[in-house]
Short mmCIF file of C-alpha atoms and ligand atoms in Angstrom, two decimals:
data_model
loop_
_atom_site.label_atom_id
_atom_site.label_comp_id
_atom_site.label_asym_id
_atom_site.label_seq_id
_atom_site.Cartn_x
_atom_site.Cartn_y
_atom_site.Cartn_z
CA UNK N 1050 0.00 0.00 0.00
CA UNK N 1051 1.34 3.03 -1.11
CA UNK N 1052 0.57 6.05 1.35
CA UNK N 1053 0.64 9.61 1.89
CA UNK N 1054 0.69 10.36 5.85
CA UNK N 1055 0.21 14.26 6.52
CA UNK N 1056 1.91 15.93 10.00
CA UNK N 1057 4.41 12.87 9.91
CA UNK N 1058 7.03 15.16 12.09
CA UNK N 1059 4.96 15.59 14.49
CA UNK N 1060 4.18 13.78 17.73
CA UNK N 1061 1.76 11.04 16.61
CA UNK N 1062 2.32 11.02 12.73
CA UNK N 1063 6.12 10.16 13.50
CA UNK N 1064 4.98 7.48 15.64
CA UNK N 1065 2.66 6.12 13.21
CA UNK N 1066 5.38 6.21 10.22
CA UNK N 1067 7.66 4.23 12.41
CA UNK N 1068 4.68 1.93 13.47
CA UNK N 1069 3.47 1.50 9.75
CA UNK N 1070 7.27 0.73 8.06
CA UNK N 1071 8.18 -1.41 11.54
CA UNK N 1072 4.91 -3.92 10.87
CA UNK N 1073 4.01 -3.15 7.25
CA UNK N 1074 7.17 -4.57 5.27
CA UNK N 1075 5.03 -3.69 1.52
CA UNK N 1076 4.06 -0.30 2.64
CA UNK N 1077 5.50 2.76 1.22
CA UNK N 1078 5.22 6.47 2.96
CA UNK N 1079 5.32 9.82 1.60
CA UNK N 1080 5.28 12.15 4.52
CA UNK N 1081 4.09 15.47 3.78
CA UNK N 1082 4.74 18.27 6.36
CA UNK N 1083 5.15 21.93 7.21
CA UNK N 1084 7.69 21.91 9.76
CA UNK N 1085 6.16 24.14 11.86
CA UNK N 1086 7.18 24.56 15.30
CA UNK N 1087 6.06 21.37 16.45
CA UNK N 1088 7.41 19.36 13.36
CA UNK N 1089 10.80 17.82 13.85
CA UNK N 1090 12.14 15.71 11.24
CA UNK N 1091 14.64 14.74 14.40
CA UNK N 1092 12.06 12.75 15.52
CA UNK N 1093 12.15 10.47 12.09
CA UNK N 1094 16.25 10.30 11.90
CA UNK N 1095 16.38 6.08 12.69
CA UNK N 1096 13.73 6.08 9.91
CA UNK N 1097 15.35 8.43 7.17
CA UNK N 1098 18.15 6.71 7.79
CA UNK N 1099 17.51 2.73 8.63
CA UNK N 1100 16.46 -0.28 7.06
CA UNK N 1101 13.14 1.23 5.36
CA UNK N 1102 15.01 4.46 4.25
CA UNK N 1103 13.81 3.26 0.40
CA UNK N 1104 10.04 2.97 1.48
CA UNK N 1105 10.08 6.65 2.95
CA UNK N 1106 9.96 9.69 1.40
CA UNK N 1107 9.70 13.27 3.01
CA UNK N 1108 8.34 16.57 1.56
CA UNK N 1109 8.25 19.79 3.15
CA UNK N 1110 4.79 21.77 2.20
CA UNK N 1111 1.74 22.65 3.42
CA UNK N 1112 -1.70 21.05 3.17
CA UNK N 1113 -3.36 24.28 2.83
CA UNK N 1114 -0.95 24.83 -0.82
CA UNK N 1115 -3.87 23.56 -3.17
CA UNK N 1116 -0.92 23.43 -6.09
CA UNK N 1117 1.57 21.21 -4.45
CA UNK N 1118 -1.24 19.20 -3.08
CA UNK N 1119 -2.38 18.22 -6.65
CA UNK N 1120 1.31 17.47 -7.58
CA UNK N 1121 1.92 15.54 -5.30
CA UNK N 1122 -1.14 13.28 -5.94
CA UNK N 1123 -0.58 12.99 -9.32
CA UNK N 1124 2.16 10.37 -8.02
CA UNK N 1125 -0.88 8.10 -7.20
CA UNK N 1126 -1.69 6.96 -3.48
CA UNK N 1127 -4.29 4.03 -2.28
CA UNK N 1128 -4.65 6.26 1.03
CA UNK N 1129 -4.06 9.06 2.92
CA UNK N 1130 -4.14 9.54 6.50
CA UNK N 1131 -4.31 13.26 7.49
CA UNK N 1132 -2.32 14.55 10.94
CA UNK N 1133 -1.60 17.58 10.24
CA UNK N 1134 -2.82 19.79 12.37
CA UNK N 1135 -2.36 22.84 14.83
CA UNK N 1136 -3.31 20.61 18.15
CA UNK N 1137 -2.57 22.70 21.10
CA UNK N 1138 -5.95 23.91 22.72
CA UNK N 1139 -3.69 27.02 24.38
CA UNK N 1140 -2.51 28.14 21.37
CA UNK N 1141 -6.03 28.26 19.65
CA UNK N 1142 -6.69 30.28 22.22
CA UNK N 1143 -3.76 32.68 21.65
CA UNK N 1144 -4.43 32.55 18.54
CA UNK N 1145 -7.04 30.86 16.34
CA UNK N 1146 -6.26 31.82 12.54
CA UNK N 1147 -3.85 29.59 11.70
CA UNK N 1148 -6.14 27.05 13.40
CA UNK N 1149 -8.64 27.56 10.72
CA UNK N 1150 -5.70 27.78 7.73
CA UNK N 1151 -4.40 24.34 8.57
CA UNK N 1152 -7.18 22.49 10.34
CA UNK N 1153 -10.37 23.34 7.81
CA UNK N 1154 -9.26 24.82 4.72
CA UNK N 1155 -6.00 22.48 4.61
CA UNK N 1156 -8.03 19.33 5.02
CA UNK N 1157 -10.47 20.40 2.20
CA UNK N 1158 -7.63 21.07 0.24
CA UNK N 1159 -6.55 17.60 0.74
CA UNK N 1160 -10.25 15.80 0.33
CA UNK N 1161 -10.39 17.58 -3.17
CA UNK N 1162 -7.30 16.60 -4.24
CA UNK N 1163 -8.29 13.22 -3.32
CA UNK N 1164 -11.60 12.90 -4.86
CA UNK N 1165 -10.05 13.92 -8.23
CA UNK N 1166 -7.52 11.13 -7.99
CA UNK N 1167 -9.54 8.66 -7.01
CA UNK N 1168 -7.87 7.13 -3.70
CA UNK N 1169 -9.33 4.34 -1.80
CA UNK N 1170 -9.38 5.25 1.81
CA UNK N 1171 -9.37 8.73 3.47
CA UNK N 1172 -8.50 8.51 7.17
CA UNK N 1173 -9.02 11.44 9.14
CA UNK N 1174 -7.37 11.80 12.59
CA UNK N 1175 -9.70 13.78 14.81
CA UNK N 1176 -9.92 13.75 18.68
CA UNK N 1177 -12.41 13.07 21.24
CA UNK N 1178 -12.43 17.14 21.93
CA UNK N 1179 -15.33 17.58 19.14
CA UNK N 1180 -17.94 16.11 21.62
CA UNK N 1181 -17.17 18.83 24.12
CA UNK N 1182 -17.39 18.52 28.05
CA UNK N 1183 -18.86 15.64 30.22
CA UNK N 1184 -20.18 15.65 33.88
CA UNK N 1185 -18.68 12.95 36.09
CA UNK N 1186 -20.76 10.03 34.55
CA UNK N 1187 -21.23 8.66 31.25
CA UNK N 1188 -18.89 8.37 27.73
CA UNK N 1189 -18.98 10.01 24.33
CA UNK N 1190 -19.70 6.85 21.91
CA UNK N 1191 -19.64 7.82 17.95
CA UNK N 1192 -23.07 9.28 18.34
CA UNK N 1193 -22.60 12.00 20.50
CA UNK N 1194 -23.40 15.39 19.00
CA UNK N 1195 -20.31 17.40 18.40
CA UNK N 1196 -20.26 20.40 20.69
CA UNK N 1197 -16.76 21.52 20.45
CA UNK N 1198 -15.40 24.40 23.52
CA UNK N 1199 -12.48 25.52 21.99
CA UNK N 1200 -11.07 27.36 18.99
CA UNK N 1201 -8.82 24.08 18.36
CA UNK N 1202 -11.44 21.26 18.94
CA UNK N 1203 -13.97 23.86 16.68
CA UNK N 1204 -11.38 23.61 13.80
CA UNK N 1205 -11.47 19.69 14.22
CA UNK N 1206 -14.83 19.61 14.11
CA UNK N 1207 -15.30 21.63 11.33
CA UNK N 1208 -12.53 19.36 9.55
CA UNK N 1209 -14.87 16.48 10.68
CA UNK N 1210 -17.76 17.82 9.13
CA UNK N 1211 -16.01 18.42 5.75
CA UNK N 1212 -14.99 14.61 5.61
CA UNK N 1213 -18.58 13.60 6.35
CA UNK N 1214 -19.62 15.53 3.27
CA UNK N 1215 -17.18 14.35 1.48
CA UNK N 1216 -18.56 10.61 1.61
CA UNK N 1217 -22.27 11.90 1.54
CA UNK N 1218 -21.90 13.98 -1.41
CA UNK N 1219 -19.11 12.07 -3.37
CA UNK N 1220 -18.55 8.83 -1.97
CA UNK N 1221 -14.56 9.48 -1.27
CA UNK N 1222 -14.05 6.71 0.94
CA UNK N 1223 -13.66 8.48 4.35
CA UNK N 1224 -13.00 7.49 7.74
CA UNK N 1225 -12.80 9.92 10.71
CA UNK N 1226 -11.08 8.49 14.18
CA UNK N 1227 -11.71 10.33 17.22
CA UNK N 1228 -9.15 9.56 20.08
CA UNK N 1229 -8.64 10.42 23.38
CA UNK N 1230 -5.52 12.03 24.52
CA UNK N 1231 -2.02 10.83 23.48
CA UNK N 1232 1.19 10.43 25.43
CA UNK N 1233 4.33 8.92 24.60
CA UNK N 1234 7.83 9.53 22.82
CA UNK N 1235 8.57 12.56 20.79
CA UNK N 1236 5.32 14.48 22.20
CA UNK N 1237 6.02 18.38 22.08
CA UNK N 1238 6.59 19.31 25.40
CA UNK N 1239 3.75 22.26 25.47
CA UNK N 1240 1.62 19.43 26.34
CA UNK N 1241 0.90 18.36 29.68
CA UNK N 1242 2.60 14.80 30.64
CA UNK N 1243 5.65 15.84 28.55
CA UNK N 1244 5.71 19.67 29.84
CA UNK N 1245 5.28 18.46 33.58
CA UNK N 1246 8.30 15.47 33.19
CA UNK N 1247 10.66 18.15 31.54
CA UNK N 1248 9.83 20.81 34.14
CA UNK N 1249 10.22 18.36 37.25
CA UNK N 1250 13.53 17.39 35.92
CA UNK N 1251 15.06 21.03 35.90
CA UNK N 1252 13.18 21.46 39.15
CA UNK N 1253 10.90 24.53 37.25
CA UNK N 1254 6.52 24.89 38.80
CA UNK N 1255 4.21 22.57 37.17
CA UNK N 1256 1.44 24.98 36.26
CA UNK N 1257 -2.05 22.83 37.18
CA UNK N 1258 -5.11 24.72 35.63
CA UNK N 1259 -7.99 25.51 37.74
CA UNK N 1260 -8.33 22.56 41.05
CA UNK N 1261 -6.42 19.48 38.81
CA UNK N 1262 -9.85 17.32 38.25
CA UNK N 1263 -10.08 17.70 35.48
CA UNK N 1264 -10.29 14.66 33.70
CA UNK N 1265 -9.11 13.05 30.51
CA UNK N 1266 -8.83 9.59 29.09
CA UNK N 1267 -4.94 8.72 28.13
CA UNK N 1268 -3.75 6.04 25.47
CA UNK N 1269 0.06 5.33 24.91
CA UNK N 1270 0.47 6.45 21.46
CA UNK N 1271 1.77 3.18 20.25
CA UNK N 1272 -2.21 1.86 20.77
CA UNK N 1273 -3.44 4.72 18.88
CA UNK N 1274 -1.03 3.90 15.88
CA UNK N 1275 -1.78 0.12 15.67
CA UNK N 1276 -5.73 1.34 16.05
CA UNK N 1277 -5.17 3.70 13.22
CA UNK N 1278 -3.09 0.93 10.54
CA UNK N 1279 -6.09 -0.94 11.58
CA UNK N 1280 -9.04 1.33 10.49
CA UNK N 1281 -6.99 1.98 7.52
CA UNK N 1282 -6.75 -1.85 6.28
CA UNK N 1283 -10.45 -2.83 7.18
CA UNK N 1284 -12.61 0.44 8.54
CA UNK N 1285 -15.83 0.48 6.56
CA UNK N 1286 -16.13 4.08 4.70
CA UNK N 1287 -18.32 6.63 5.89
CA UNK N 1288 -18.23 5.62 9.58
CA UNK N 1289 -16.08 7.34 12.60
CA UNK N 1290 -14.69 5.01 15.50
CA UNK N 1291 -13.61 6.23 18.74
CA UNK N 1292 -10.23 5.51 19.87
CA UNK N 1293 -9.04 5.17 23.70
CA UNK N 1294 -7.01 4.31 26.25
CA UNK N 1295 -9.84 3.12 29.36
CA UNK N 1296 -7.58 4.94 31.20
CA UNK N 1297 -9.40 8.15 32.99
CA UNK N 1298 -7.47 10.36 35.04
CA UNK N 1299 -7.60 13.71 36.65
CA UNK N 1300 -4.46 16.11 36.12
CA UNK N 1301 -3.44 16.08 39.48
CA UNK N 1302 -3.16 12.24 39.71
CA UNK N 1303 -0.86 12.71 36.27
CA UNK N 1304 1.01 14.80 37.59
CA UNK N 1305 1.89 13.03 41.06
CA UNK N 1306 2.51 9.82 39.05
CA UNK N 1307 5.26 11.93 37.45
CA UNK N 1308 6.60 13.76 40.15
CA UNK N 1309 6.60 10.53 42.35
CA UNK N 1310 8.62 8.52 39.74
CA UNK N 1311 10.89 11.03 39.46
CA UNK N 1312 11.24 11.24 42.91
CA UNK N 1313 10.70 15.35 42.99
CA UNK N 1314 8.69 17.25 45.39
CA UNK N 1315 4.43 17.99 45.41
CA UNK N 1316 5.76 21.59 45.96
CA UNK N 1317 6.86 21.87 42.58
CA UNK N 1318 2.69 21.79 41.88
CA UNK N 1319 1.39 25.51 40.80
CA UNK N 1320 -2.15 25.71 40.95
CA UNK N 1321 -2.48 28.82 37.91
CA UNK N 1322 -5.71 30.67 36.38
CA UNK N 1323 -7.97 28.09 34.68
CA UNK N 1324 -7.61 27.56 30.84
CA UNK N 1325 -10.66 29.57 29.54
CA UNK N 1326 -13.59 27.13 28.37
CA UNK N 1327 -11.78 24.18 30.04
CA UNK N 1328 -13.51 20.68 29.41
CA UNK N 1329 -14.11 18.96 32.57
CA UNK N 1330 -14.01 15.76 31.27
CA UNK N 1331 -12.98 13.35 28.71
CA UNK N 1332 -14.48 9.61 28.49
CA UNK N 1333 -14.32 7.70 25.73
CA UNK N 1334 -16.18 4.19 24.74
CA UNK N 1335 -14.11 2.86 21.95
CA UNK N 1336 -16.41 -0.79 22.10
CA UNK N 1337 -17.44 -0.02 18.39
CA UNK N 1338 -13.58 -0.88 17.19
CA UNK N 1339 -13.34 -3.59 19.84
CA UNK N 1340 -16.47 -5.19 18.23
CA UNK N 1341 -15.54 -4.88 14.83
CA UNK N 1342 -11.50 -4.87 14.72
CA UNK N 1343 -10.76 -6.58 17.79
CA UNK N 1344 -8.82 -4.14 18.49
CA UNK N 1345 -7.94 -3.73 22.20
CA UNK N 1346 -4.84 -0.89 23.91
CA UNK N 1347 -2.22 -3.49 25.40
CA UNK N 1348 -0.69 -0.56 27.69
CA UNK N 1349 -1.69 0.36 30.99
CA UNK N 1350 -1.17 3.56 32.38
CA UNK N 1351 0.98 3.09 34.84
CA UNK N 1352 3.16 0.93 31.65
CA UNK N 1353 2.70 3.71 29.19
CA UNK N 1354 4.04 6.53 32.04
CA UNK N 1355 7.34 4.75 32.85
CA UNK N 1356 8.10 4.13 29.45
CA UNK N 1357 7.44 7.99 28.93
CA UNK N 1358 9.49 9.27 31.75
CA UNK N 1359 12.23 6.53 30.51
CA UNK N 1360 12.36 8.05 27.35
CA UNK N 1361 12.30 11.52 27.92
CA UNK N 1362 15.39 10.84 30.61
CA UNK N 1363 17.25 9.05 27.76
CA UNK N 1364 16.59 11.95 24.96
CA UNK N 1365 17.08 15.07 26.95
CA UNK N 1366 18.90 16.61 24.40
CA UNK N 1367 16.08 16.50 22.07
CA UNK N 1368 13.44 18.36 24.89
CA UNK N 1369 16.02 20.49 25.41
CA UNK N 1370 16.56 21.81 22.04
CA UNK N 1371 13.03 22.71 22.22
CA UNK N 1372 12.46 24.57 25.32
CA UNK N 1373 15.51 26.48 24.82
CA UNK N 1374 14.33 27.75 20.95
CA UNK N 1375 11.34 29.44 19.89
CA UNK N 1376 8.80 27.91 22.18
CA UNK N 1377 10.33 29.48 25.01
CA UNK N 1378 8.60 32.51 23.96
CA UNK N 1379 5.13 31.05 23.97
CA UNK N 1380 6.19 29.63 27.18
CA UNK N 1381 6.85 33.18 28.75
CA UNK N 1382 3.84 34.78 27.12
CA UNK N 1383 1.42 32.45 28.26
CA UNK N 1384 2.85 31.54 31.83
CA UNK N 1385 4.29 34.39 32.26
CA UNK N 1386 2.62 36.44 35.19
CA UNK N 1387 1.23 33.35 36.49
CA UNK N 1388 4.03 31.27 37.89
P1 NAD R 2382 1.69 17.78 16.60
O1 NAD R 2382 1.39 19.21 16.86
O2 NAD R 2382 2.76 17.10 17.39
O3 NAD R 2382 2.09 17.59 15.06
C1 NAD R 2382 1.41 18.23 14.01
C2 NAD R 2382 2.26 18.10 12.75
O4 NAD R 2382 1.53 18.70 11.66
C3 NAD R 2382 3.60 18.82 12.84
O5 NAD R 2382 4.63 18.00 12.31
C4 NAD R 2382 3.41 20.07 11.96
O6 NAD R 2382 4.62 20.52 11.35
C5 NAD R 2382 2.42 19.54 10.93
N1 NAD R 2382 1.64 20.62 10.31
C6 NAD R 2382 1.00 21.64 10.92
N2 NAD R 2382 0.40 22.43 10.02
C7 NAD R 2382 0.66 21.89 8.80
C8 NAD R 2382 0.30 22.23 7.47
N3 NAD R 2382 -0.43 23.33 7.22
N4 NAD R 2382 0.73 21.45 6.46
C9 NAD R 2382 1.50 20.37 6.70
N5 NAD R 2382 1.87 19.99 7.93
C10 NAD R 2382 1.45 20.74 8.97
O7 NAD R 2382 0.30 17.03 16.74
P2 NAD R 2382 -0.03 15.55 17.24
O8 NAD R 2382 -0.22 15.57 18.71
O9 NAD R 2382 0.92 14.59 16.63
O10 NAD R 2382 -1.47 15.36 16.59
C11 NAD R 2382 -1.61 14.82 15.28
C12 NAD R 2382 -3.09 14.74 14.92
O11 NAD R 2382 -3.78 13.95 15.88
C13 NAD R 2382 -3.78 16.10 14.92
O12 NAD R 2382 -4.67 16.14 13.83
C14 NAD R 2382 -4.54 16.13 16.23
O13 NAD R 2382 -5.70 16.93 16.13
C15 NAD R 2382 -4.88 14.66 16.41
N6 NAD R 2382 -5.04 14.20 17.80
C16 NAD R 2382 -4.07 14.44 18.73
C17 NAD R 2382 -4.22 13.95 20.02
C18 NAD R 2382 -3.15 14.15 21.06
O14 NAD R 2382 -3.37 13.80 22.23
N7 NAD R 2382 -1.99 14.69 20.73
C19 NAD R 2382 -5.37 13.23 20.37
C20 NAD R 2382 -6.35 12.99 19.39
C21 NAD R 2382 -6.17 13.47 18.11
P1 TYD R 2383 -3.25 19.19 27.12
O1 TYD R 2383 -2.05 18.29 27.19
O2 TYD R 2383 -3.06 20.59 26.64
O3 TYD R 2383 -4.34 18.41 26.25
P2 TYD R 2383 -5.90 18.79 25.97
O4 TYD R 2383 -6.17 20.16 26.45
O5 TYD R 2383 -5.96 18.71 24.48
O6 TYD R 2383 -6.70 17.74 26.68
O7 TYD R 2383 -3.91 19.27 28.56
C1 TYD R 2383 -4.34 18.11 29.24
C2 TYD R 2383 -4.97 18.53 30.54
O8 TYD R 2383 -3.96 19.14 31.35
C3 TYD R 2383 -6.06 19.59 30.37
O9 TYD R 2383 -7.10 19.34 31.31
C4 TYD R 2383 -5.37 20.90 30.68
C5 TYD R 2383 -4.32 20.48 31.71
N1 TYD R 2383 -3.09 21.31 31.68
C6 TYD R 2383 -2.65 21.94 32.87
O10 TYD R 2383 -3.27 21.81 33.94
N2 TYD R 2383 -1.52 22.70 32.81
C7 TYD R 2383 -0.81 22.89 31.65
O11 TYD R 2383 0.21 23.62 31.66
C8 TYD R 2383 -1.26 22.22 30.46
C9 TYD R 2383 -0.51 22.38 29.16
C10 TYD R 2383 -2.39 21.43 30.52
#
């Protein structure tokens, strides 16, 4: 299968591209991505470099360039899997415009260009954020209105929407995933399990939003990749299947899981302002793909977390890069007067 995997520097595509080549020995890549500040073609160096290095190709553009887009499908793909994104909820709220460039208008860019050549399978990565906020019972299931809080979860939803009229109107042979949130290697460290390991280690505040109950459901990303190579082989077109981890925790019980296994202080903890519209709570029920795929997550939290920690310990030179570069200013802007 010949693919074309969009956002493949980033945190989960990079994983998935690994993933795919690792299990996949037939498959071919093209990776198409920005290289904004949260691509990082470090994070695909064993790849570009190792024993697939012929089934792997990389091209810098963006999704949202309607003329590349079409010349690079006219090299002919059987499916596309679309990651790139802007995916911090902060920085949609900072800033929203370049949530709508990438998120909407890029993936419509990408579902036309599609549609005109014909490919088989359109898999669009969304998140669990498009159903909004729940109250301490109950799970979103595929059927859940969307009802999205934020300028970035909006965006996805709006991207959702596109793909759904894509199939209704066209047929392209869409599929939209909706998972709950990621951890694992190579995650940007503006997120919070990776932001809170890299602080504790340099001994910096851990800024917790509002009380810390908030709650969200965390998958290891390596789950989330095999779910995803699994839609993509036998996913039915036209549907959407929840993705997680049936792993529910509140922020506060992340964060002394991290600051316990690092063996660093609870005074470290900065309870900050809240994050404006901030979801309560994530919960996900993912029993559609267990019924149809079989698929199941084979890491447990408490699994996922150490290999997290053990990886971030052993690649400090890549976090470090980062938080000394251009995300330090985002860092200071949006922390700034509150720790
Ligand atoms: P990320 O921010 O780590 O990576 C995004 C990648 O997309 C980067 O490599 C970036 O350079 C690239 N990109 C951004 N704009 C682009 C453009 N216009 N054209 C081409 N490339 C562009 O994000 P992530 O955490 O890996 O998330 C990947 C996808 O998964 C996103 O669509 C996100 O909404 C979704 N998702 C993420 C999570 C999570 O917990 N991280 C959970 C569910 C769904
Ligand atoms: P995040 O990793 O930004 O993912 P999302 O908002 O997409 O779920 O945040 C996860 C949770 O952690 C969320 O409830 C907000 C909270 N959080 C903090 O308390 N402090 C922080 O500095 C960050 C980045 C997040």
């Amino acid at each position: 299968m010949k693919l074309l995997v969009t956002g493949g520097a980033g945190f989960i595509g990079s994983n998935f591209i690994r993933y795919v080549l690792t299990t996949y020995k037939e498959w071919t890549v093209v990776n198409l991505d920005k290289l904004t500040y949260a691509g990082n073609l470090e994070n695909l160096v064993d790849v570009a470099q190792g024993a697939s290095a012929d089934r792997y190709r990389f091209i810098r553009g963006d999704i949202a360039d309607r003329a590349l887009v079409e010349e690079i499908f006219s090299t002919g793909f059987d499916a596309v899997i679309n990651f790139a994104a802007e995916s911090h909820v902060d920085r949609s709220i900072d800033n929203a415009h370049v949530f709508i460039q990438t998120n909407v208008l890029g993936t419509q860019v990408l579902l036309d260009s599609a549609l005109r050549h014909k490919v088989q399978r359109f898999v669009q990565i969304s998140t669990d954020e498009v159903y909004g906020s729940l109250g301490p019972e109950g799970y979103f299931t595929e059927t859940t209105p969307l009802a999205p809080n934020s300028p970035y979860s909006a965006s996805k939803a709006g991207a959702d929407l596109l793909v759904r009229a894509y199939y209704e109107t066209f047929r392209l042979p869409t599929i939209i995933t909706r998972c709950s949130n990621n951890y694992g290697p190579y995650q940007f460290p503006e997120k919070l399990i990776p932001l809170f390991i890299t602080n504790a280690l340099h001994d910096q505040p851990l800024p917790l939003y509002g009380d810390g109950l908030n709650v969200r459901d965390w998958i290891y990303v390596e789950d989330h990749c095999a779910a995803i190579a699994l839609i993509l082989e036998r996913g039915r077109p036209g549907e959407v299947y929840n993705i997680g981890g049936n792993s529910e925790k509140t922020n506060i019980e992340i964060t002394r899981a991290i600051l316990h296994r690092l063996g660093k202080p609870e005074s470290l903890i900065r309870y900050v302002t809240d994050r404006p519209g901030h979801d309560r709570r994530y919960a996900i029920d993912s029993s559609k793909l267990q019924r149809e795929l079989g698929w199941a997550p084979r890491y447990d939290f408490a699994t996922g977390i150490d290999r997290t920690i053990r990886w971030y310990l052993e690649n400090t030179a890549w976090w470090q890069r980062i938080k000394t570069g251009e995300y330090l200013d985002f860092y200071n802007r949006w922390y700034g007067n509150r720790i």
